[in-house]
mmCIF file of C-alpha atoms in Angstrom:
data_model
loop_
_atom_site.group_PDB
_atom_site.id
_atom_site.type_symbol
_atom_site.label_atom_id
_atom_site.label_comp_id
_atom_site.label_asym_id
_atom_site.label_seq_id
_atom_site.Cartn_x
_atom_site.Cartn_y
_atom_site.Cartn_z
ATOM 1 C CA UNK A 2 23.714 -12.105 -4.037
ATOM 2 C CA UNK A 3 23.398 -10.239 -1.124
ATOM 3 C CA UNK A 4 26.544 -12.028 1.549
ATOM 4 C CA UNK A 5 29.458 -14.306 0.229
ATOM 5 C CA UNK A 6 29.473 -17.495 1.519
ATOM 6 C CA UNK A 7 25.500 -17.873 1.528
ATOM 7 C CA UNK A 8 24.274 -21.173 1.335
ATOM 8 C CA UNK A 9 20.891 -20.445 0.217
ATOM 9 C CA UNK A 10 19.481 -21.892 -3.052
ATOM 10 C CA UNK A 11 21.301 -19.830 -6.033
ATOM 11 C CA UNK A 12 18.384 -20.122 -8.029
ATOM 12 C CA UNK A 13 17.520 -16.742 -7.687
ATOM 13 C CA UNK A 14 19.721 -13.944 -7.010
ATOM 14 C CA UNK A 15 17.535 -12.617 -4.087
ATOM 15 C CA UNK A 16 17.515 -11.957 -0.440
ATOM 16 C CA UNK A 17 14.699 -13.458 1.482
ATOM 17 C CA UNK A 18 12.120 -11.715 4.139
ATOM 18 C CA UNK A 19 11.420 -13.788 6.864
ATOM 19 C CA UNK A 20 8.143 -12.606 8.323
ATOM 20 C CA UNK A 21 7.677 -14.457 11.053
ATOM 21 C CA UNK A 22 10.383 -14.972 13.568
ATOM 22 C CA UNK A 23 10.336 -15.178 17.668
ATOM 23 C CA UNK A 24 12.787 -13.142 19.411
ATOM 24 C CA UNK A 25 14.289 -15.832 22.215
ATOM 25 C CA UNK A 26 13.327 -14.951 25.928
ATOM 26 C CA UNK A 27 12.916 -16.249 29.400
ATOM 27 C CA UNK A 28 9.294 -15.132 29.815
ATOM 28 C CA UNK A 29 6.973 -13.338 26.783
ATOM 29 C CA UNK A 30 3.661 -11.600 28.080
ATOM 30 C CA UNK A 31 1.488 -13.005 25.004
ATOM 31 C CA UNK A 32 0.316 -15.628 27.049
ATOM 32 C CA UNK A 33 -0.161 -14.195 30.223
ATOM 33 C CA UNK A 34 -3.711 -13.607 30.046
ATOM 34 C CA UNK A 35 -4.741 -16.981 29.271
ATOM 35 C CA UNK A 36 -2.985 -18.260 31.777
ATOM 36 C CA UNK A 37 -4.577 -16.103 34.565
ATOM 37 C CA UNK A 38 -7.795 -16.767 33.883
ATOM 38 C CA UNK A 39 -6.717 -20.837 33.786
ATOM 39 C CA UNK A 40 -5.659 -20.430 37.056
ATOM 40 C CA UNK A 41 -7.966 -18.676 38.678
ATOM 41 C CA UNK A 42 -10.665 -21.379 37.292
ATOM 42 C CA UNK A 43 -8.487 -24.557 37.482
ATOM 43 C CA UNK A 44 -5.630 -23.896 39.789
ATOM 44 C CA UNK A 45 -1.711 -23.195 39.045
ATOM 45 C CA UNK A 46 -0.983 -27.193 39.797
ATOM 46 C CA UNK A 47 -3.195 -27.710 36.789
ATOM 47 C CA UNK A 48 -1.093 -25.354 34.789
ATOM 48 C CA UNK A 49 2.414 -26.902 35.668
ATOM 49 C CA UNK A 50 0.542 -30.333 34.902
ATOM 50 C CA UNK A 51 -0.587 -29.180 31.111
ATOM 51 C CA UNK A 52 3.159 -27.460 30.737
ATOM 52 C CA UNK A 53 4.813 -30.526 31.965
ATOM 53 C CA UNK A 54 2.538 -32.987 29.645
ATOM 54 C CA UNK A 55 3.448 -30.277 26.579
ATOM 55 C CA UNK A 56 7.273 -30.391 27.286
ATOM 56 C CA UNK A 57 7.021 -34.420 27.132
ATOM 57 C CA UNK A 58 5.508 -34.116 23.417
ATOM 58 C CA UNK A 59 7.527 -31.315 22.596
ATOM 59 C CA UNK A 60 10.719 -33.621 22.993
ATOM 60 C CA UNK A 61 9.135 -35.902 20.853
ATOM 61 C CA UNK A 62 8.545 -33.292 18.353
ATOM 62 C CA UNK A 63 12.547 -32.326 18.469
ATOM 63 C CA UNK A 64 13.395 -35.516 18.238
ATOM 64 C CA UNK A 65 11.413 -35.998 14.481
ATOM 65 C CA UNK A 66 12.761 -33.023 13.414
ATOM 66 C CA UNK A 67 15.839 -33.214 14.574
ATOM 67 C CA UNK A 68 15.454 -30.012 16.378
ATOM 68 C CA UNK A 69 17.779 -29.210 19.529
ATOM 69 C CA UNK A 70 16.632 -28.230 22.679
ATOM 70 C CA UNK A 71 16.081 -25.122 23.645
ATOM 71 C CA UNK A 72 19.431 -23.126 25.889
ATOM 72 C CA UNK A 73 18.561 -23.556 29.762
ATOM 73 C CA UNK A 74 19.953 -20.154 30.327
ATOM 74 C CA UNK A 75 19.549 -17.757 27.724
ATOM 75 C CA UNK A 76 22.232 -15.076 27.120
ATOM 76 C CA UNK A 77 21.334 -11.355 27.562
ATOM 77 C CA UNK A 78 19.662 -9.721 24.428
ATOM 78 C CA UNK A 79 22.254 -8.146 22.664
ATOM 79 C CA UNK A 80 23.962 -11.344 22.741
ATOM 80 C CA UNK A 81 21.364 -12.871 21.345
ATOM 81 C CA UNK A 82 20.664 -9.984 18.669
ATOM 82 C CA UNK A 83 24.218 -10.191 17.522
ATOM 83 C CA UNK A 84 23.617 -14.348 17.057
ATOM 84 C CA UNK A 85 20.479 -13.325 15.078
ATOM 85 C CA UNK A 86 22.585 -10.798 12.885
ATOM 86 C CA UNK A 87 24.718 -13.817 12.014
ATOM 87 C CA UNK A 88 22.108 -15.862 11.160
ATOM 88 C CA UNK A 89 20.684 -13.213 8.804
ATOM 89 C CA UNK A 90 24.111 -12.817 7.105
ATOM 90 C CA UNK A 91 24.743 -16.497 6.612
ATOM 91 C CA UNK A 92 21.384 -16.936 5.154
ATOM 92 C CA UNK A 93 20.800 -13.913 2.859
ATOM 93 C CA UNK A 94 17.988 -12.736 5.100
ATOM 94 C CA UNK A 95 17.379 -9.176 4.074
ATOM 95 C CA UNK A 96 14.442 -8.304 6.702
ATOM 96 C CA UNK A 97 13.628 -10.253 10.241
ATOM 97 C CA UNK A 98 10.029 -9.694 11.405
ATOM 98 C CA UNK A 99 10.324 -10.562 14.671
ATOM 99 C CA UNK A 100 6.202 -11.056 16.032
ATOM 100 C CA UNK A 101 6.998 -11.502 19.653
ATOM 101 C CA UNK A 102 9.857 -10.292 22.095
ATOM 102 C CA UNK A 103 8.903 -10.334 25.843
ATOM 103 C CA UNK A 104 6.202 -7.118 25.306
ATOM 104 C CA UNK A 105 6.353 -4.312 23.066
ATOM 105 C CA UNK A 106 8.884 -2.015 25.050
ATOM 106 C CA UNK A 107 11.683 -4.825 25.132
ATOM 107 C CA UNK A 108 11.316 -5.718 21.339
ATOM 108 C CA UNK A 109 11.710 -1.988 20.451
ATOM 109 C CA UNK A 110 14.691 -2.376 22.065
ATOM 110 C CA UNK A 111 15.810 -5.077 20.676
ATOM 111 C CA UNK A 112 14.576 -3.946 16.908
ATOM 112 C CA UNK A 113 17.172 -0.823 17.725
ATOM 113 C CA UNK A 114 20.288 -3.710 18.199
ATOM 114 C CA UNK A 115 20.241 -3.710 14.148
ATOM 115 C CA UNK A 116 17.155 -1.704 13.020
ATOM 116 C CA UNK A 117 18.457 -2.088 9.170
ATOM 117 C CA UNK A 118 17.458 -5.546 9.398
ATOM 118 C CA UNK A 119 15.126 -6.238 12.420
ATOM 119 C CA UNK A 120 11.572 -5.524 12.289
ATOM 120 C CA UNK A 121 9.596 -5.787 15.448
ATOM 121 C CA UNK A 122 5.486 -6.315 15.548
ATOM 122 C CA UNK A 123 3.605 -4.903 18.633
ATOM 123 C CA UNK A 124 2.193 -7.822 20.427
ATOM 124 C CA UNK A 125 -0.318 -7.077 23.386
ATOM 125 C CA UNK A 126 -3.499 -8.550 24.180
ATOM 126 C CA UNK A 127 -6.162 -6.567 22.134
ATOM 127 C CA UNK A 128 -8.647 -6.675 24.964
ATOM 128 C CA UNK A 129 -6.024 -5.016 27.470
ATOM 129 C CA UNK A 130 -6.987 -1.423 28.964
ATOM 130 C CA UNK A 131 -6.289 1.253 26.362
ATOM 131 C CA UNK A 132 -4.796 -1.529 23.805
ATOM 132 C CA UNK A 133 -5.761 1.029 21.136
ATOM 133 C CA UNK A 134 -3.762 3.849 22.414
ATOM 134 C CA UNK A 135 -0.627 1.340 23.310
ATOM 135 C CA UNK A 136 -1.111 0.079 19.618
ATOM 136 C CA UNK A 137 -0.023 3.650 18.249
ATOM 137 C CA UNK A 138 1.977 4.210 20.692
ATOM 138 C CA UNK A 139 4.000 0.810 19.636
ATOM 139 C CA UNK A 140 3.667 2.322 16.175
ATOM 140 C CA UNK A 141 4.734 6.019 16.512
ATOM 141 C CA UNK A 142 7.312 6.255 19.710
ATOM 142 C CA UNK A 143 8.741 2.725 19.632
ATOM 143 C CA UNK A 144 8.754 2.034 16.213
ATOM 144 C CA UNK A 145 7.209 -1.349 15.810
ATOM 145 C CA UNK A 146 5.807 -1.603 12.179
ATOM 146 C CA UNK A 147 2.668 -4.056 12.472
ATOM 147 C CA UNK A 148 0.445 -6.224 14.832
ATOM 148 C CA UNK A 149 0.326 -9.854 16.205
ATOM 149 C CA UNK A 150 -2.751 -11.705 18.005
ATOM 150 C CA UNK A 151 -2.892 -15.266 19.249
ATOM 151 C CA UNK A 152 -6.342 -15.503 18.905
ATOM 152 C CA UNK A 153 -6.819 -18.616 20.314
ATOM 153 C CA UNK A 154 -5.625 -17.243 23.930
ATOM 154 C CA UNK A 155 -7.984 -14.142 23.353
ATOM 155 C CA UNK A 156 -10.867 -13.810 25.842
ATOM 156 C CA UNK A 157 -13.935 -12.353 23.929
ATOM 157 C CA UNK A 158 -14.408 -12.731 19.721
ATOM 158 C CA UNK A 159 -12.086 -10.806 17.618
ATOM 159 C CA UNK A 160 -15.482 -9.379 15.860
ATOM 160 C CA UNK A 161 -16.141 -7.864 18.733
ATOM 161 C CA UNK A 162 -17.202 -3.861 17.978
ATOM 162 C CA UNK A 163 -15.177 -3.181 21.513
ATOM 163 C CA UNK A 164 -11.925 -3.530 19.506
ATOM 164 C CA UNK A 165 -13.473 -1.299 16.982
ATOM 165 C CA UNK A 166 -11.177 1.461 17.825
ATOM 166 C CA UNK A 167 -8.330 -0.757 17.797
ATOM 167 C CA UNK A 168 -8.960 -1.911 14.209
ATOM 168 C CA UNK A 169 -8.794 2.074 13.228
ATOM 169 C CA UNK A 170 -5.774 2.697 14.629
ATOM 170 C CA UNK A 171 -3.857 -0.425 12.540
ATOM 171 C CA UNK A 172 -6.073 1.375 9.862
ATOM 172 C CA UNK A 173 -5.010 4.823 10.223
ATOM 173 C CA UNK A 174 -1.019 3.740 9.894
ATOM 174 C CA UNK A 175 -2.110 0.645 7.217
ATOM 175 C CA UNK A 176 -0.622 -1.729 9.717
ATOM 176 C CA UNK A 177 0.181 -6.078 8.572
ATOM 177 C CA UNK A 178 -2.130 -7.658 11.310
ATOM 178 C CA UNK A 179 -0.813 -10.758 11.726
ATOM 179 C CA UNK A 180 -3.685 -13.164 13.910
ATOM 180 C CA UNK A 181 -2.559 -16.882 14.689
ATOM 181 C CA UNK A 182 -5.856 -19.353 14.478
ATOM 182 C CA UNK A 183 -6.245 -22.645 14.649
ATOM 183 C CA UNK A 184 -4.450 -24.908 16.810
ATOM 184 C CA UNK A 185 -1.534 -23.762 19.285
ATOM 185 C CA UNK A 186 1.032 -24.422 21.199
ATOM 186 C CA UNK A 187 2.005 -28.092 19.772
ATOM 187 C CA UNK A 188 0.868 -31.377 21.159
ATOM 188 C CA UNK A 189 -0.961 -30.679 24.589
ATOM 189 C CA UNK A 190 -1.543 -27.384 23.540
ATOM 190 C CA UNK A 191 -4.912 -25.192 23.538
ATOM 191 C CA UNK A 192 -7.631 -27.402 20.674
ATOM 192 C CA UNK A 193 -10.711 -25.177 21.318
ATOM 193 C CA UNK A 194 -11.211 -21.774 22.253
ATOM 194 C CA UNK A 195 -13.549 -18.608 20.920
ATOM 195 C CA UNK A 196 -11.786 -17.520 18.062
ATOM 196 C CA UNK A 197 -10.092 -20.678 16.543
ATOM 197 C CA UNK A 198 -11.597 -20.242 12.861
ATOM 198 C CA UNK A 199 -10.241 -17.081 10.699
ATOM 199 C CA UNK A 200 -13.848 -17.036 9.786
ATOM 200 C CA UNK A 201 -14.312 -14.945 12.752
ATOM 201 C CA UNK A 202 -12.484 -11.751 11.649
ATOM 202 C CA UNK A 203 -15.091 -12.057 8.029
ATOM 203 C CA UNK A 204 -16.720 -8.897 9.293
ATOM 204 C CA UNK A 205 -13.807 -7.402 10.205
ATOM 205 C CA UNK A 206 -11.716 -7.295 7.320
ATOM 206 C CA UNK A 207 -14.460 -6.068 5.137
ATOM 207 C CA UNK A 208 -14.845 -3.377 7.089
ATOM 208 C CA UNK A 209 -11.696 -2.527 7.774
ATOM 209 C CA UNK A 210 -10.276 -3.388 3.756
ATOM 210 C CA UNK A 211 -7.327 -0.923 4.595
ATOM 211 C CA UNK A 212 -5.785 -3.682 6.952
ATOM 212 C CA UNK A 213 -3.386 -6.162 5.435
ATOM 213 C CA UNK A 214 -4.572 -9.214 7.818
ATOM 214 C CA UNK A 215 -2.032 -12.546 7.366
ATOM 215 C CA UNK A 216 -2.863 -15.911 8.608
ATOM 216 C CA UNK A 217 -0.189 -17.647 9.481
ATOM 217 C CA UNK A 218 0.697 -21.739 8.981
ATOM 218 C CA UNK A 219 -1.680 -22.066 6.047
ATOM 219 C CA UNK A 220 -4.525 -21.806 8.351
ATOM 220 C CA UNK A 221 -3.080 -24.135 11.108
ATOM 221 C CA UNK A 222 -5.883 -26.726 10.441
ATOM 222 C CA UNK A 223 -8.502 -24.529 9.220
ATOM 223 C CA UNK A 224 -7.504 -24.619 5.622
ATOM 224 C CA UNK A 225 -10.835 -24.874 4.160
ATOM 225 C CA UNK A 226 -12.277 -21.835 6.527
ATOM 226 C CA UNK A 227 -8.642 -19.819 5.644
ATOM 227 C CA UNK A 228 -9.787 -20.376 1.789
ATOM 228 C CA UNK A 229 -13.156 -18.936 2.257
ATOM 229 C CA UNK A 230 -11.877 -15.716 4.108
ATOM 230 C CA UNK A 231 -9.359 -15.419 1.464
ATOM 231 C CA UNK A 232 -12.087 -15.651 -1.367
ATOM 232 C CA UNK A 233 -14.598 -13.460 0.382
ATOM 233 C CA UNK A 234 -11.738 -10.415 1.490
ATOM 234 C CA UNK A 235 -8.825 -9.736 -0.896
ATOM 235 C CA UNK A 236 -7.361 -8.389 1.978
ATOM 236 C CA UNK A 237 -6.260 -11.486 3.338
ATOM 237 C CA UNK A 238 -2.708 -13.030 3.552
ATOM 238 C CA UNK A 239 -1.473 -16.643 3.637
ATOM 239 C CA UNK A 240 1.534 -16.947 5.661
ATOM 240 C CA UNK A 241 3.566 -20.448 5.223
ATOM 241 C CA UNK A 242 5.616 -20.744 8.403
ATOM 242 C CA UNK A 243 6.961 -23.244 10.053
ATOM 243 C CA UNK A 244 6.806 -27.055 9.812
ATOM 244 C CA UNK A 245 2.896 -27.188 9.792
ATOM 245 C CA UNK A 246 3.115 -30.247 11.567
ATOM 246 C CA UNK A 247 -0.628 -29.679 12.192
ATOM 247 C CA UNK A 248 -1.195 -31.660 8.748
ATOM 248 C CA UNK A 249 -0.753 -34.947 10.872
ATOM 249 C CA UNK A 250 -3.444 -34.075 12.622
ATOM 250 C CA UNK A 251 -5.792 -33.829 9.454
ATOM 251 C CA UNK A 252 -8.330 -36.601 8.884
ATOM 252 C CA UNK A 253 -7.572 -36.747 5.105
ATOM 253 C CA UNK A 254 -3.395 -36.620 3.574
ATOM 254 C CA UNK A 255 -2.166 -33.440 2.777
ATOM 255 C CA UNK A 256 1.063 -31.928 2.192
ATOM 256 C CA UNK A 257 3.398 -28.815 2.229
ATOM 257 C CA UNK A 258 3.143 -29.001 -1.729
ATOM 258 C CA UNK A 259 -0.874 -29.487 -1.662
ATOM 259 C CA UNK A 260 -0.977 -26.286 0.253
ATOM 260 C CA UNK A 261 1.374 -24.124 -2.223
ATOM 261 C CA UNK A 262 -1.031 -25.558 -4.705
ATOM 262 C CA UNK A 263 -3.954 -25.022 -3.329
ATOM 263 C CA UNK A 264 -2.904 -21.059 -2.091
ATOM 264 C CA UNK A 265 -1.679 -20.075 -5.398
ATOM 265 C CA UNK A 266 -4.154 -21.858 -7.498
ATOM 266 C CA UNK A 267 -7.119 -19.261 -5.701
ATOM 267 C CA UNK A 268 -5.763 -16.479 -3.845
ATOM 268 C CA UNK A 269 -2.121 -16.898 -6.027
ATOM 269 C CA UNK A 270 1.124 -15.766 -5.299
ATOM 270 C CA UNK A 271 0.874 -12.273 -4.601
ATOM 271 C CA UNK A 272 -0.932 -12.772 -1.380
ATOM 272 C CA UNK A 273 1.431 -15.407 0.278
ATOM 273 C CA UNK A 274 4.109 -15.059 2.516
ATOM 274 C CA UNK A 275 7.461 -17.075 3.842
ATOM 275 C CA UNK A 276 8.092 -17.455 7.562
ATOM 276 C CA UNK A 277 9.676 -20.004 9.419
ATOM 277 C CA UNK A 278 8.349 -19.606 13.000
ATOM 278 C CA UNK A 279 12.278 -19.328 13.941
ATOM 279 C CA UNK A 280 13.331 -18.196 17.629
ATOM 280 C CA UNK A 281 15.704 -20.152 19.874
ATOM 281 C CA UNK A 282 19.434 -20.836 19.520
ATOM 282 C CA UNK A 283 21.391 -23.191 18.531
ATOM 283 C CA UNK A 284 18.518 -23.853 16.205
ATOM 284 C CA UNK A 285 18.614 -20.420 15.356
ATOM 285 C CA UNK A 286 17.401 -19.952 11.638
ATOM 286 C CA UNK A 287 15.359 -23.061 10.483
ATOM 287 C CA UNK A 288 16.694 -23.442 7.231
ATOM 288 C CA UNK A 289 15.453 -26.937 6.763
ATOM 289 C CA UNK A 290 11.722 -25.322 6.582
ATOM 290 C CA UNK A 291 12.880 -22.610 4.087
ATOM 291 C CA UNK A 292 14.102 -25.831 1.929
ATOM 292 C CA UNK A 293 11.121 -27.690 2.577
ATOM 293 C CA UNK A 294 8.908 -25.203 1.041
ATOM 294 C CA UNK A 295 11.005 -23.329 -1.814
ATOM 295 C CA UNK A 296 11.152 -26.952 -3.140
ATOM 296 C CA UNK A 297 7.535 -27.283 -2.902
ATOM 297 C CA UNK A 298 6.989 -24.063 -5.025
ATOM 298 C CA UNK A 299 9.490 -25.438 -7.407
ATOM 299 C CA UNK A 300 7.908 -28.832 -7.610
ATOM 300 C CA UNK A 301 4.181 -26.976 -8.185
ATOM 301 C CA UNK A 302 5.997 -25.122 -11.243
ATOM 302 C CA UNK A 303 6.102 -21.315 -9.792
ATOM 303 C CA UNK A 304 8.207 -19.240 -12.258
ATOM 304 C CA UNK A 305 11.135 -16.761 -11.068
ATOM 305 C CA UNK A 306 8.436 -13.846 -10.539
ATOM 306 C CA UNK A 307 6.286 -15.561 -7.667
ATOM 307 C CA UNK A 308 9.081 -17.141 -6.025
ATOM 308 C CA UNK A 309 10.292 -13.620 -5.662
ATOM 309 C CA UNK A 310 6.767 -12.554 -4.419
ATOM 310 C CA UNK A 311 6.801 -15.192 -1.515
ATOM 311 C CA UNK A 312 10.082 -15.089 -0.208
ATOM 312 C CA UNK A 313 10.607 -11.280 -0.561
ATOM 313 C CA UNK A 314 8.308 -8.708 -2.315
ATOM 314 C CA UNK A 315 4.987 -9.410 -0.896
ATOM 315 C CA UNK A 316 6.341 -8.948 3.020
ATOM 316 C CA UNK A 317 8.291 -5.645 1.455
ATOM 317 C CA UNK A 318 5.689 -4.143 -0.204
ATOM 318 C CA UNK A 319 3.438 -4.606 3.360
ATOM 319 C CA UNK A 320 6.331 -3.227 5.125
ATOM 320 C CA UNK A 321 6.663 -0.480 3.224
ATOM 321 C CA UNK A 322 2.834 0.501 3.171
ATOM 322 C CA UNK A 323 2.850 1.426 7.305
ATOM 323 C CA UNK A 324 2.469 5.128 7.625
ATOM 324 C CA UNK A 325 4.409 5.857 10.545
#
């Protein structure tokens, strides 16, 4: 046990990775670009519009999950570091991967608050001037240890031989690229764009095999496409975060526990990985999700030794892989 007083399952005398958190802040630049070019086609009143219709069904949302709202004003980061600490004491949380933090430069910060347990992922836009060069420099002088896209808010296709030299610099320092598809942003959110399928980055991580690429929330949707990548590049990883309240949405019934079945039935346990999709306080750490899905992998029979593998080893062992 890593903390007294941790009310995580006892099952299993382990600490847990969480590898994919949010770091809570007023404004994060991951969603800047897609937003500009709205504008400039649609107008800004068309913008407030689709962000006032999403914060109607996001309250909805909250309310099924019993989810509190967001703070109004959020405190200053250390503040908000030293709540995340907490959280990662209480809850036996050995690593945080935080994906996102208001643009590379502030997360590094932030990762330095308590760099024995934060991790922080670079997170421009891949089609940005010199994104390559900004990569490693995210890598080597701030000390970010992977990669995230939102690929749905990316401009051109992720296949794209323009990003070519992008893809050999998260090569060169064996970099987790971690590339949300499917759909985004909750109810009201974006339902169609270039690069929704995983299919897209096929090419891609063949010819890049070097690249650990993880695709978060089971596929968000795109389950059947996530399986085929998966099958096709063994250099694909199934991340499990969050509620995946996108099964709703799915024109045949499917649950949590269908898609721990269906995951470590084909690609098995060594190439998925827990997240929660955590970020604002008082929320704070979703614990309800981790129990959601540990007692899914109970409930599909998973022994000790892949247990272990999702919740901990397999985000460790990518961790510890980055050359930098």
């Amino acid at each position: 046990m890593k903390q007294k007083g941790s009310v995580m399952p006892k099952i299993l005398s382990i600490s847990i990775i969480d590898f994919h958190l949010h770091f809570p802040v007023s404004h994060d630049v991951y969603l800047d670009g897609w937003e500009k070019r709205f504008v400039d086609r649609f107008g800004k009143a068309k913008l407030q519009k689709i962000y006032h219709n999403q914060q109607t069904l996001s309250e909805r949302w909250r309310d099924a999950y019993l989810i509190p709202c967001t703070e109004e004003d959020l405190p200053d980061i250390e503040t908000q570091a030293k709540r995340w600490v907490g959280e990662t004491n209480k809850y036996r949380i050995d690593k945080a991967v935080f994906l996102t933090g208001g643009g590379n430069d502030q997360l590094a910060k932030i990762v330095k608050l308590a760099p024995d347990v934060f991790v922080g992922f670079a997170h421009h836009d891949p089609f940005s001037p010199g994104a390559a060069e900004e990569l490693e420099r995210a890598i080597v002088k701030l000390g970010l240890r992977g990669y995230k896209i939102l690929a749905p808010t990316v401009e051109k296709r992720l296949d794209d031989p323009e990003l070519d030299p992008l893809w050999k610099i998260a090569e060169k320092y064996q970099l987790p690229v971690l590339i949300h598809f499917g759909i985004l942003g909750g109810g009201g959110g974006i339902g169609n764009a270039i690069n929704m399928s995983p299919l897209v980055i096929h090419d891609i991580a063949k010819g890049f095999p070097d690249i650990s690429f993880i695709i978060p929330h089971f596929g968000c949707g795109y389950t059947r496409e996530l399986l085929q990548l998966a099958w096709a590049c063994p250099n694909i990883y199934i991340d499990t975060t969050g509620t995946n309240d996108w099964i709703r949405w799915m024109p045949y019934p499917v649950t949590i526990r269908d898609l721990f079945r269906v995951f470590t039935e084909t690609v098995g346990p060594q190439r998925i990985i827990f997240g929660t999709d955590s970020n604002h306080f008082p929320r704070g750490f979703t614990y309800p999700v981790f129990q959601t899905q540990w007692q899914a992998c109970r409930d599909i029979g998973l022994d000790d030794s892949s247990m272990c593998a999702i919740f901990h080893d397999n985000a460790a062992r990518l961790l510890k892989n980055v050359r930098a």
